[in-house]
Coordinates of N, CA and C in Angstrom, one line a residue:
Chain A
E175 N 105.2 104.1 125.1 CA 106.8 103.8 123.4 C 107.3 104.7 124.1
A176 N 108.9 104.9 124.0 CA 109.7 105.6 123.5 C 109.9 106.9 122.5
G177 N 110.0 107.7 122.2 CA 110.1 108.7 121.4 C 111.6 108.6 120.8
V178 N 111.9 109.2 119.7 CA 113.4 110.2 119.0 C 113.9 110.1 120.2
A179 N 116.2 109.7 120.4 CA 116.4 110.4 120.9 C 117.3 110.7 120.6
Q180 N 117.8 112.3 121.3 CA 118.9 112.7 120.6 C 119.6 113.3 122.0
S181 N 121.4 113.1 121.2 CA 122.8 114.1 122.5 C 123.6 114.5 121.5
P182 N 123.7 115.5 122.9 CA 123.4 116.3 123.5 C 122.4 117.3 123.1
R183 N 121.9 118.0 124.3 CA 120.3 119.1 124.1 C 121.2 120.5 123.8
Y184 N 122.5 120.4 124.1 CA 123.3 121.5 123.9 C 124.0 121.5 123.7
K185 N 125.1 122.6 122.3 CA 126.8 122.3 122.4 C 127.0 123.6 122.7
I186 N 128.3 124.3 122.5 CA 128.9 125.7 121.8 C 130.4 125.2 121.2
I187 N 130.9 125.5 120.5 CA 131.7 125.1 120.0 C 132.2 127.0 118.9
E188 N 133.7 126.1 119.4 CA 134.2 128.0 118.7 C 134.8 127.2 116.7
K189 N 134.2 127.9 116.3 CA 134.9 128.0 114.7 C 136.1 127.1 114.2
R190 N 135.8 126.3 113.1 CA 136.4 125.4 112.6 C 136.8 124.1 114.0
Q191 N 136.3 123.5 114.6 CA 135.9 122.2 115.5 C 134.9 121.5 114.8
S192 N 135.5 121.2 115.4 CA 134.7 119.8 115.3 C 133.3 119.7 115.8
V193 N 132.3 118.4 115.6 CA 131.7 118.3 116.7 C 130.3 117.3 116.0
A194 N 129.9 116.5 116.9 CA 128.6 115.2 116.6 C 128.0 114.9 117.2
F195 N 126.9 114.9 116.6 CA 125.5 114.6 117.2 C 124.6 113.0 117.1
W196 N 123.7 112.8 117.8 CA 123.7 111.1 118.1 C 122.4 111.8 118.2
C197 N 121.9 110.2 117.5 CA 119.7 110.2 117.5 C 120.3 108.6 117.5
N198 N 118.8 108.1 118.5 CA 119.3 107.6 118.3 C 117.0 106.7 118.0
P199 N 116.4 106.6 117.2 CA 115.2 106.2 117.0 C 114.3 105.6 117.5
I200 N 113.1 105.8 117.1 CA 112.0 104.6 117.9 C 112.2 103.9 117.4
S201 N 112.2 102.3 118.0 CA 112.3 101.2 118.0 C 111.7 101.0 116.6
G202 N 112.1 100.3 115.8 CA 111.1 99.4 114.6 C 110.9 100.4 113.2
H203 N 111.8 101.8 112.9 CA 111.6 102.6 112.6 C 112.7 102.7 111.3
A204 N 112.0 101.6 110.2 CA 113.0 101.9 109.3 C 114.4 103.3 109.0
T205 N 113.6 104.5 108.5 CA 113.6 106.2 108.1 C 113.9 106.8 109.0
L206 N 115.3 106.8 108.9 CA 115.3 108.5 109.7 C 116.2 109.2 108.7
Y207 N 115.8 110.6 109.7 CA 116.1 112.0 108.6 C 116.9 113.3 109.8
W208 N 118.2 113.9 109.5 CA 118.3 114.5 110.1 C 117.6 116.6 109.6
Y209 N 117.8 116.7 110.3 CA 116.8 118.3 109.9 C 117.6 119.2 110.4
Q210 N 118.3 120.6 109.6 CA 118.9 121.9 110.3 C 117.7 122.4 110.8
Q211 N 117.6 123.5 111.3 CA 117.1 124.0 111.2 C 117.1 125.8 112.5
I212 N 117.3 126.4 111.5 CA 118.0 128.1 111.0 C 117.1 128.4 112.0
L213 N 117.3 129.7 113.2 CA 116.1 130.4 113.7 C 115.3 131.0 113.6
G214 N 114.0 130.8 113.3 CA 112.9 131.7 112.6 C 113.1 131.5 111.4
Q215 N 112.9 130.0 110.7 CA 113.0 129.0 109.5 C 112.1 127.6 109.9
G216 N 111.3 127.7 109.5 CA 111.3 125.9 109.1 C 112.5 125.0 109.4
P217 N 112.7 123.5 109.4 CA 113.4 123.0 109.0 C 114.3 122.7 107.8
K218 N 115.1 122.2 107.6 CA 115.5 121.7 106.3 C 115.9 120.3 106.0
L219 N 115.9 119.7 105.3 CA 116.3 117.8 105.3 C 117.6 117.8 105.1
L220 N 118.1 117.6 105.8 CA 119.9 117.0 105.0 C 120.2 115.8 105.1
I221 N 119.8 115.2 105.7 CA 119.6 112.8 105.2 C 118.9 112.2 105.6
Q222 N 118.2 111.8 104.6 CA 117.1 110.6 105.1 C 118.0 109.4 105.3
F223 N 118.2 108.2 106.0 CA 118.5 107.0 105.4 C 117.3 106.0 105.9
Q224 N 117.4 105.2 104.5 CA 116.0 102.9 104.9 C 117.1 103.3 105.4
N225 N 116.8 102.3 106.6 CA 117.7 101.1 106.9 C 119.1 102.1 107.4
N226 N 120.4 101.9 106.6 CA 121.8 101.6 107.0 C 122.3 102.2 105.4
G227 N 121.4 102.6 104.5 CA 121.1 103.4 103.1 C 120.6 104.4 103.0
V228 N 121.7 105.5 101.8 CA 121.5 106.6 102.0 C 120.8 106.8 101.4
V229 N 118.9 107.4 101.7 CA 118.3 107.8 100.3 C 118.3 109.2 100.0
D230 N 118.3 110.1 100.3 CA 118.4 111.5 100.5 C 119.2 112.3 100.6
D231 N 120.5 112.3 100.3 CA 121.4 113.9 100.9 C 121.9 115.4 100.1
S232 N 121.0 115.3 98.5 CA 121.3 116.5 98.5 C 121.4 117.7 98.4
Q233 N 121.0 117.6 99.8 CA 121.6 119.1 100.5 C 122.3 119.1 102.1
L234 N 123.2 118.2 102.2 CA 124.0 118.0 103.0 C 124.8 119.1 102.4
P235 N 125.7 119.4 102.9 CA 127.2 119.9 102.7 C 127.9 119.3 102.6
K236 N 128.2 118.1 101.3 CA 129.3 117.3 102.3 C 131.0 117.6 102.8
D237 N 131.2 118.7 101.9 CA 132.5 119.2 102.7 C 132.4 119.5 103.9
R238 N 131.8 119.5 104.8 CA 132.1 120.0 106.0 C 130.9 118.9 107.4
F239 N 130.0 117.6 106.1 CA 129.2 117.9 106.7 C 128.8 115.7 106.9
S240 N 129.3 115.3 107.4 CA 128.7 113.4 107.2 C 128.2 113.3 108.3
A241 N 127.1 112.4 108.1 CA 126.6 111.0 108.6 C 126.7 109.5 108.8
E242 N 126.1 109.3 109.0 CA 126.4 107.6 109.1 C 125.1 107.4 109.9
R243 N 124.8 105.7 109.5 CA 123.3 104.6 110.4 C 123.8 103.2 109.6
L244 N 125.1 103.6 110.8 CA 125.7 101.1 110.2 C 125.3 100.6 110.8
K245 N 124.3 100.1 111.7 CA 124.0 99.5 112.1 C 122.1 99.6 111.7
G246 N 121.5 100.1 110.8 CA 120.8 101.3 110.9 C 120.1 100.9 111.9
V247 N 120.3 101.3 112.8 CA 120.0 101.9 114.0 C 119.8 103.1 114.4
D248 N 120.7 103.5 115.0 CA 121.1 105.0 115.6 C 122.1 105.6 114.5
S249 N 121.6 107.0 114.7 CA 122.8 107.4 113.5 C 123.5 108.5 114.4
T250 N 125.0 109.3 113.6 CA 126.0 110.3 114.3 C 125.6 111.4 112.9
L251 N 125.5 112.9 112.8 CA 125.5 113.2 112.6 C 127.3 114.6 112.7
K252 N 128.1 114.6 111.8 CA 129.1 115.5 112.5 C 129.5 116.1 111.0
I253 N 129.5 116.8 112.2 CA 129.9 118.6 111.4 C 132.1 118.8 112.4
Q254 N 132.7 119.0 110.3 CA 134.0 118.9 110.9 C 134.9 120.2 109.5
P255 N 135.3 121.6 109.1 CA 135.3 122.2 110.4 C 133.7 123.1 110.9
A256 N 133.1 123.2 111.7 CA 132.0 123.7 111.6 C 132.6 125.7 111.7
K257 N 131.4 126.1 110.8 CA 131.4 127.2 110.7 C 130.1 128.5 111.1
L258 N 130.1 130.1 111.2 CA 129.9 130.6 111.8 C 127.9 130.5 111.4
E259 N 127.5 130.0 110.4 CA 126.8 129.9 109.7 C 126.3 128.7 110.1
D260 N 126.4 127.4 110.9 CA 125.7 125.7 111.3 C 125.3 126.6 112.8
S261 N 125.3 127.4 112.5 CA 124.6 127.6 114.3 C 123.6 127.2 114.4
A262 N 122.6 126.6 115.2 CA 120.9 126.2 114.1 C 121.2 124.9 115.4
V263 N 119.5 124.3 115.0 CA 119.1 123.4 115.4 C 119.3 122.0 115.3
Y264 N 119.3 121.1 115.4 CA 119.6 120.1 114.2 C 118.9 119.0 115.1
L265 N 117.8 118.5 113.9 CA 116.5 117.7 114.3 C 116.9 115.9 114.4
C266 N 116.6 115.1 114.6 CA 116.7 114.2 114.3 C 115.3 113.4 114.1
A267 N 114.6 113.0 113.1 CA 113.0 112.2 112.9 C 113.0 110.7 112.8
S268 N 112.6 109.7 112.7 CA 111.8 108.0 111.9 C 110.7 108.7 111.9
S269 N 110.7 107.3 111.0 CA 108.8 107.1 110.6 C 108.9 105.9 110.5
L270 N 108.3 104.7 109.9 CA 108.4 103.7 109.7 C 108.8 103.0 108.5
G271 N 108.2 103.9 107.8 CA 109.9 103.6 106.2 C 108.8 102.8 105.6
L272 N 107.5 102.6 105.8 CA 106.9 101.4 104.8 C 106.3 101.7 103.3
A273 N 106.3 101.9 102.8 CA 105.7 102.2 101.2 C 104.4 101.9 101.3
G274 N 103.5 101.0 101.6 CA 102.2 101.2 102.2 C 101.8 102.0 103.0
S275 N 102.1 102.6 103.6 CA 101.8 103.3 104.7 C 101.2 104.7 104.4
E276 N 99.6 104.8 103.8 CA 99.2 106.4 103.6 C 99.8 107.6 104.6
G277 N 100.3 107.0 105.6 CA 100.7 108.6 106.9 C 101.7 109.0 107.3
N278 N 102.1 107.0 107.5 CA 103.4 107.2 107.5 C 104.8 108.0 108.5
E279 N 103.5 108.9 109.2 CA 104.1 110.3 109.7 C 105.4 109.9 110.5
Q280 N 106.5 111.9 110.4 CA 107.5 111.4 111.0 C 107.9 112.0 112.1
F281 N 108.2 111.5 113.5 CA 108.4 111.6 115.0 C 110.0 112.3 114.9
F282 N 109.4 113.5 115.3 CA 111.0 114.4 116.4 C 111.7 114.0 117.1
G283 N 112.7 114.3 117.3 CA 113.6 114.4 118.1 C 113.6 116.0 118.7
P284 N 113.5 115.9 120.2 CA 113.3 117.9 120.9 C 115.0 117.7 120.0
G285 N 116.0 117.9 119.4 CA 116.7 118.6 119.1 C 118.2 118.7 119.6
T286 N 119.0 119.4 118.7 CA 120.7 119.5 119.3 C 120.2 120.9 119.5
R287 N 120.9 121.7 120.3 CA 120.9 123.8 120.2 C 122.2 123.7 119.7
L288 N 122.7 123.7 118.3 CA 124.3 124.2 118.1 C 124.9 125.8 117.9
T289 N 125.5 126.1 119.0 CA 125.7 127.6 118.5 C 127.4 127.7 118.3
V290 N 128.0 127.9 117.0 CA 129.3 128.4 117.0 C 129.2 129.8 116.7
L291 N 130.5 129.9 117.7 CA 131.1 131.4 118.1 C 132.7 132.0 117.1
Chain B
D197 N 107.1 118.7 95.4 CA 105.8 119.6 96.0 C 105.8 120.7 95.8
A198 N 104.2 120.9 96.0 CA 103.4 121.9 95.7 C 104.0 122.8 97.0
K199 N 103.8 124.4 96.5 CA 104.5 124.8 97.6 C 102.5 125.3 98.3
T200 N 103.3 125.7 99.4 CA 102.2 126.7 101.0 C 102.7 127.6 101.1
T201 N 101.1 128.3 101.0 CA 101.4 130.3 101.5 C 100.3 130.1 103.1
Q202 N 101.3 130.6 103.6 CA 100.8 130.7 105.0 C 101.1 132.0 105.8
P203 N 99.5 133.0 106.2 CA 100.0 133.8 107.5 C 101.5 134.3 108.3
P204 N 101.9 134.9 108.5 CA 103.1 134.9 109.3 C 103.0 134.1 111.2
S205 N 101.4 134.9 110.8 CA 101.5 135.0 112.4 C 100.2 134.9 112.9
M206 N 99.2 134.6 113.9 CA 97.7 135.0 114.6 C 98.0 134.9 115.8
D207 N 97.0 135.5 116.4 CA 96.1 135.6 117.9 C 95.2 134.9 118.2
C208 N 94.8 134.2 118.7 CA 93.4 133.7 118.8 C 93.4 133.7 120.5
A209 N 92.1 133.9 121.0 CA 91.7 133.4 122.8 C 91.2 132.3 123.0
E210 N 91.7 132.0 124.3 CA 91.7 130.9 124.6 C 90.8 130.5 124.5
G211 N 90.5 128.6 124.4 CA 88.8 128.1 124.6 C 88.5 129.2 122.7
R212 N 88.8 129.1 122.4 CA 87.5 129.1 121.6 C 88.8 128.7 120.2
A213 N 87.4 128.9 119.5 CA 88.7 128.1 118.0 C 88.9 128.9 117.2
A214 N 90.4 128.1 117.0 CA 91.4 128.4 115.8 C 91.5 127.6 114.3
N215 N 91.1 128.4 113.6 CA 91.7 128.7 112.2 C 92.2 128.7 111.7
L216 N 93.3 128.0 110.9 CA 94.6 128.5 110.5 C 94.2 128.3 108.4
P217 N 95.0 129.5 107.6 CA 94.4 128.4 107.1 C 95.7 128.6 106.2
C218 N 95.7 127.6 105.4 CA 96.8 127.6 104.3 C 96.4 127.3 102.5
N219 N 97.0 128.9 101.5 CA 97.1 128.5 100.3 C 97.7 127.3 100.0
H220 N 97.3 126.1 98.4 CA 98.4 125.3 97.4 C 97.8 125.5 96.7
S221 N 98.1 126.2 95.7 CA 97.2 126.4 94.4 C 97.7 125.3 93.8
T222 N 98.8 125.6 94.4 CA 99.4 124.9 92.7 C 99.5 122.7 93.0
I223 N 99.0 122.4 94.5 CA 98.6 121.1 94.4 C 97.8 120.3 93.2
S224 N 98.9 119.1 93.4 CA 98.3 117.9 92.6 C 97.9 117.0 92.5
G225 N 96.9 116.5 91.8 CA 96.1 115.3 92.1 C 96.3 113.8 93.5
N226 N 97.6 114.1 93.0 CA 98.3 112.6 94.0 C 98.8 113.2 95.5
E227 N 99.4 115.1 95.8 CA 99.8 115.1 96.8 C 98.5 116.0 97.7
Y228 N 98.7 115.1 99.1 CA 98.5 115.7 99.7 C 98.6 116.3 100.9
V229 N 98.0 117.1 101.7 CA 97.8 118.3 103.0 C 98.3 117.4 104.0
Y230 N 99.8 118.1 104.5 CA 100.3 117.2 106.0 C 100.2 119.0 107.4
W231 N 99.7 119.0 108.3 CA 100.2 119.6 109.4 C 101.4 118.9 110.9
Y232 N 102.2 119.7 110.5 CA 102.5 119.7 112.1 C 102.9 120.9 112.2
R233 N 102.6 120.5 114.4 CA 103.3 121.9 114.7 C 104.4 121.6 115.6
Q234 N 105.4 123.2 115.8 CA 105.8 123.1 116.8 C 106.7 123.8 118.0
I235 N 105.7 123.0 119.1 CA 105.8 123.7 120.6 C 107.5 124.0 120.2
H236 N 107.5 125.5 121.3 CA 109.2 126.4 121.3 C 110.2 125.3 122.1
S237 N 111.0 125.2 121.6 CA 112.1 124.2 122.4 C 111.3 122.7 122.3
Q238 N 110.4 122.8 121.1 CA 110.3 121.1 120.7 C 110.7 120.7 119.4
G239 N 111.0 119.5 119.7 CA 110.8 119.1 117.6 C 109.7 119.1 117.2
P240 N 108.9 119.0 115.6 CA 107.4 119.4 115.2 C 107.4 118.1 115.5
Q241 N 105.7 117.9 115.1 CA 104.8 117.1 116.0 C 103.8 117.3 114.6
Y242 N 103.6 115.9 114.6 CA 102.2 115.7 113.5 C 101.2 115.8 114.1
I243 N 99.8 116.2 113.0 CA 98.8 116.9 113.4 C 97.8 115.8 112.4
I244 N 97.2 116.8 111.3 CA 97.0 115.3 110.3 C 97.2 115.5 109.3
H245 N 96.7 114.9 108.1 CA 96.8 115.1 107.0 C 95.9 114.5 106.4
G246 N 95.8 114.5 104.8 CA 93.9 114.8 103.7 C 94.7 114.8 102.7
L247 N 93.7 114.0 101.7 CA 93.8 114.5 100.3 C 93.1 115.0 100.0
K248 N 91.4 114.9 100.0 CA 90.3 115.7 99.9 C 88.9 115.8 100.4
N249 N 88.5 114.9 101.6 CA 88.0 114.7 102.7 C 88.5 115.2 103.1
N250 N 87.5 116.0 104.4 CA 87.7 116.3 105.8 C 87.6 115.3 106.6
E251 N 88.8 115.7 107.4 CA 89.4 114.7 107.9 C 89.6 115.2 109.5
T252 N 89.2 114.8 110.6 CA 88.7 114.7 112.6 C 89.6 114.1 113.2
N253 N 90.8 114.4 113.9 CA 91.2 113.2 115.1 C 91.0 114.1 116.3
E254 N 92.1 113.7 116.5 CA 91.8 113.9 119.0 C 92.1 115.8 119.0
M255 N 92.8 115.6 117.5 CA 94.2 117.3 118.0 C 93.0 118.2 117.5
A256 N 92.8 118.1 116.0 CA 92.6 119.0 115.4 C 91.7 117.8 113.8
S257 N 90.6 119.0 112.5 CA 90.2 119.3 112.4 C 90.8 119.7 111.0
L258 N 90.6 119.4 109.6 CA 91.3 119.7 108.2 C 90.1 120.0 107.5
I259 N 89.1 121.2 107.1 CA 88.9 121.3 106.4 C 89.2 121.0 104.7
I260 N 89.5 120.9 103.6 CA 90.1 121.3 102.4 C 89.2 121.2 101.2
T261 N 89.2 122.3 100.1 CA 87.9 123.5 99.5 C 87.5 121.8 98.2
E262 N 87.4 121.8 98.1 CA 86.8 121.7 97.1 C 87.6 121.3 96.0
D263 N 88.5 122.1 95.6 CA 88.7 122.8 94.2 C 90.6 122.3 95.4
R264 N 91.1 121.8 96.5 CA 91.9 121.3 97.0 C 93.3 122.7 97.3
K265 N 92.4 123.5 96.2 CA 93.7 124.8 96.7 C 93.9 125.6 97.7
S266 N 93.1 125.0 98.7 CA 93.6 125.4 100.5 C 92.7 124.5 100.9
S267 N 93.6 125.0 102.8 CA 92.8 124.1 103.5 C 93.0 125.2 103.9
T268 N 91.9 124.8 105.6 CA 92.2 125.6 107.0 C 92.0 123.9 108.0
L269 N 93.2 124.4 109.3 CA 93.3 123.6 109.8 C 92.3 124.5 111.2
I270 N 91.4 123.9 111.8 CA 90.8 124.0 112.8 C 90.9 123.1 114.6
L271 N 91.4 124.4 115.5 CA 91.0 123.6 116.4 C 90.4 123.6 117.2
P272 N 89.5 123.1 118.1 CA 88.3 123.4 118.4 C 87.8 125.0 119.6
H273 N 89.1 124.1 120.4 CA 89.0 124.6 121.3 C 90.7 125.2 122.3
A274 N 91.6 126.3 121.6 CA 92.7 126.8 122.0 C 93.2 126.6 123.2
T275 N 93.6 126.0 123.9 CA 93.7 125.8 125.5 C 96.0 127.2 125.0
L276 N 96.0 127.1 125.7 CA 97.5 128.1 126.1 C 98.5 127.3 125.8
R277 N 98.2 125.8 125.6 CA 99.3 124.9 125.2 C 99.5 124.7 123.7
D278 N 98.3 124.8 123.2 CA 98.8 124.8 121.4 C 99.1 126.5 120.6
T279 N 100.3 127.3 122.1 CA 100.4 128.2 121.0 C 102.2 127.5 120.8
A280 N 102.1 127.6 119.3 CA 103.1 127.2 118.6 C 103.1 127.3 117.5
V281 N 104.5 127.1 116.1 CA 104.2 127.6 115.1 C 102.9 126.5 114.3
Y282 N 102.7 126.6 113.4 CA 101.9 125.8 112.6 C 102.5 125.6 111.4
Y283 N 102.7 124.7 111.0 CA 103.7 123.8 109.6 C 101.9 123.5 108.5
C284 N 102.0 123.8 107.5 CA 101.2 123.0 105.8 C 102.5 123.1 105.3
I285 N 101.7 121.4 105.0 CA 102.8 120.8 104.0 C 102.1 120.4 103.1
V286 N 102.7 120.0 101.6 CA 101.9 119.5 100.3 C 103.0 118.5 100.4
R287 N 102.5 116.9 100.0 CA 103.5 116.2 99.4 C 102.9 115.0 98.5
V288 N 103.7 114.4 97.9 CA 103.4 113.0 97.9 C 103.0 112.1 99.4
A289 N 102.2 111.3 99.4 CA 102.0 110.7 99.7 C 102.9 109.5 99.7
P290 N 103.2 109.4 100.9 CA 104.7 108.1 101.3 C 104.3 107.0 100.1
H291 N 102.7 106.0 100.2 CA 103.3 104.7 100.1 C 102.5 105.4 98.2
L292 N 102.7 106.2 97.6 CA 102.9 106.2 95.9 C 104.1 106.8 95.2
S293 N 105.0 106.8 96.6 CA 106.9 107.2 95.9 C 107.9 106.9 97.0
Q294 N 107.6 106.0 96.9 CA 108.1 104.8 97.3 C 109.7 105.7 98.8
A295 N 109.8 105.3 99.4 CA 110.8 105.9 100.2 C 110.8 107.4 100.3
A296 N 111.5 108.0 99.1 CA 111.6 109.7 98.8 C 110.7 110.9 99.1
G297 N 109.6 110.0 98.2 CA 108.2 110.5 98.9 C 107.6 111.2 100.4
N298 N 108.6 110.0 101.3 CA 108.0 110.7 103.0 C 109.1 112.1 103.1
K299 N 109.7 112.9 102.3 CA 110.2 114.3 103.0 C 109.3 115.0 102.9
L300 N 109.8 115.7 104.2 CA 109.2 117.0 103.7 C 109.6 118.5 103.8
T301 N 109.2 119.5 103.0 CA 109.6 120.2 103.2 C 109.1 121.9 104.0
F302 N 109.7 122.3 104.1 CA 109.2 122.8 105.9 C 108.9 124.3 105.2
G303 N 107.7 125.0 105.3 CA 107.9 126.6 104.9 C 108.1 127.5 106.5
G304 N 108.0 128.2 106.1 CA 107.6 128.5 107.7 C 106.5 129.2 108.1
G305 N 105.5 128.9 108.1 CA 104.7 128.5 109.0 C 104.2 129.4 109.3
T306 N 103.2 129.2 110.5 CA 102.2 129.9 111.0 C 102.3 130.1 113.1
R307 N 103.1 131.6 113.2 CA 103.5 131.6 114.6 C 101.8 131.6 115.9
V308 N 101.3 130.8 116.2 CA 99.9 131.1 116.8 C 100.2 131.3 118.3
L309 N 99.6 132.6 118.1 CA 99.4 132.8 119.6 C 98.4 132.8 120.1
V310 N 98.1 132.0 121.1 CA 96.6 131.2 122.2 C 97.2 132.3 123.6
K311 N 95.9 133.2 123.8 CA 95.8 134.3 125.0 C 95.4 133.5 125.9
P312 N 94.7 134.4 126.5 CA 94.0 133.7 128.3 C 92.8 135.1 127.9

């Protein structure tokens, strides 16, 4: 079974530029997550989708970050304009999303490492 | 979700058991204990979860105290590939709280170094 795919793996941009990350979840997974992981810290949830609807975006800096999952499958996360403090690894994860599943563990992609200069 | 406390780092010897502690003194009755690990340059990986009974799978064992205020993840025979950051997370099980309950709140974790 293929895992969660993310691209690009690395990205270097200058501050005030824009950047986009792409994620393709495991086939059949209804729930998709974007996390931000700053160096030395644990991942922090930015946004959670259930199919193509947003479930939780309470920690997404909406003035500069946006995300979409138009067809309920793959997703893009955009930053515009980027700031120095956005340097981090951006992780995408997916889960079955079934309410009746006790485990419902999340499967993570390898992440995109963003460096803002 | 209840807060967890883990030691920032620990070393263990290859081939020996690694015992990773986690304190979660404010855990509530419907919250489970989950463990994930993150190997360098990879995304986190699910290991195991439990409510109140001890659990074992092919990766590890989870021992939860009777009062549920702490737990221990046991890697029975640590290998060099087990070097990673291990996260203990407490949260309401997804089947009890709709899709939003699947949120994972990561702390700092324990950085485990397995030495030859």
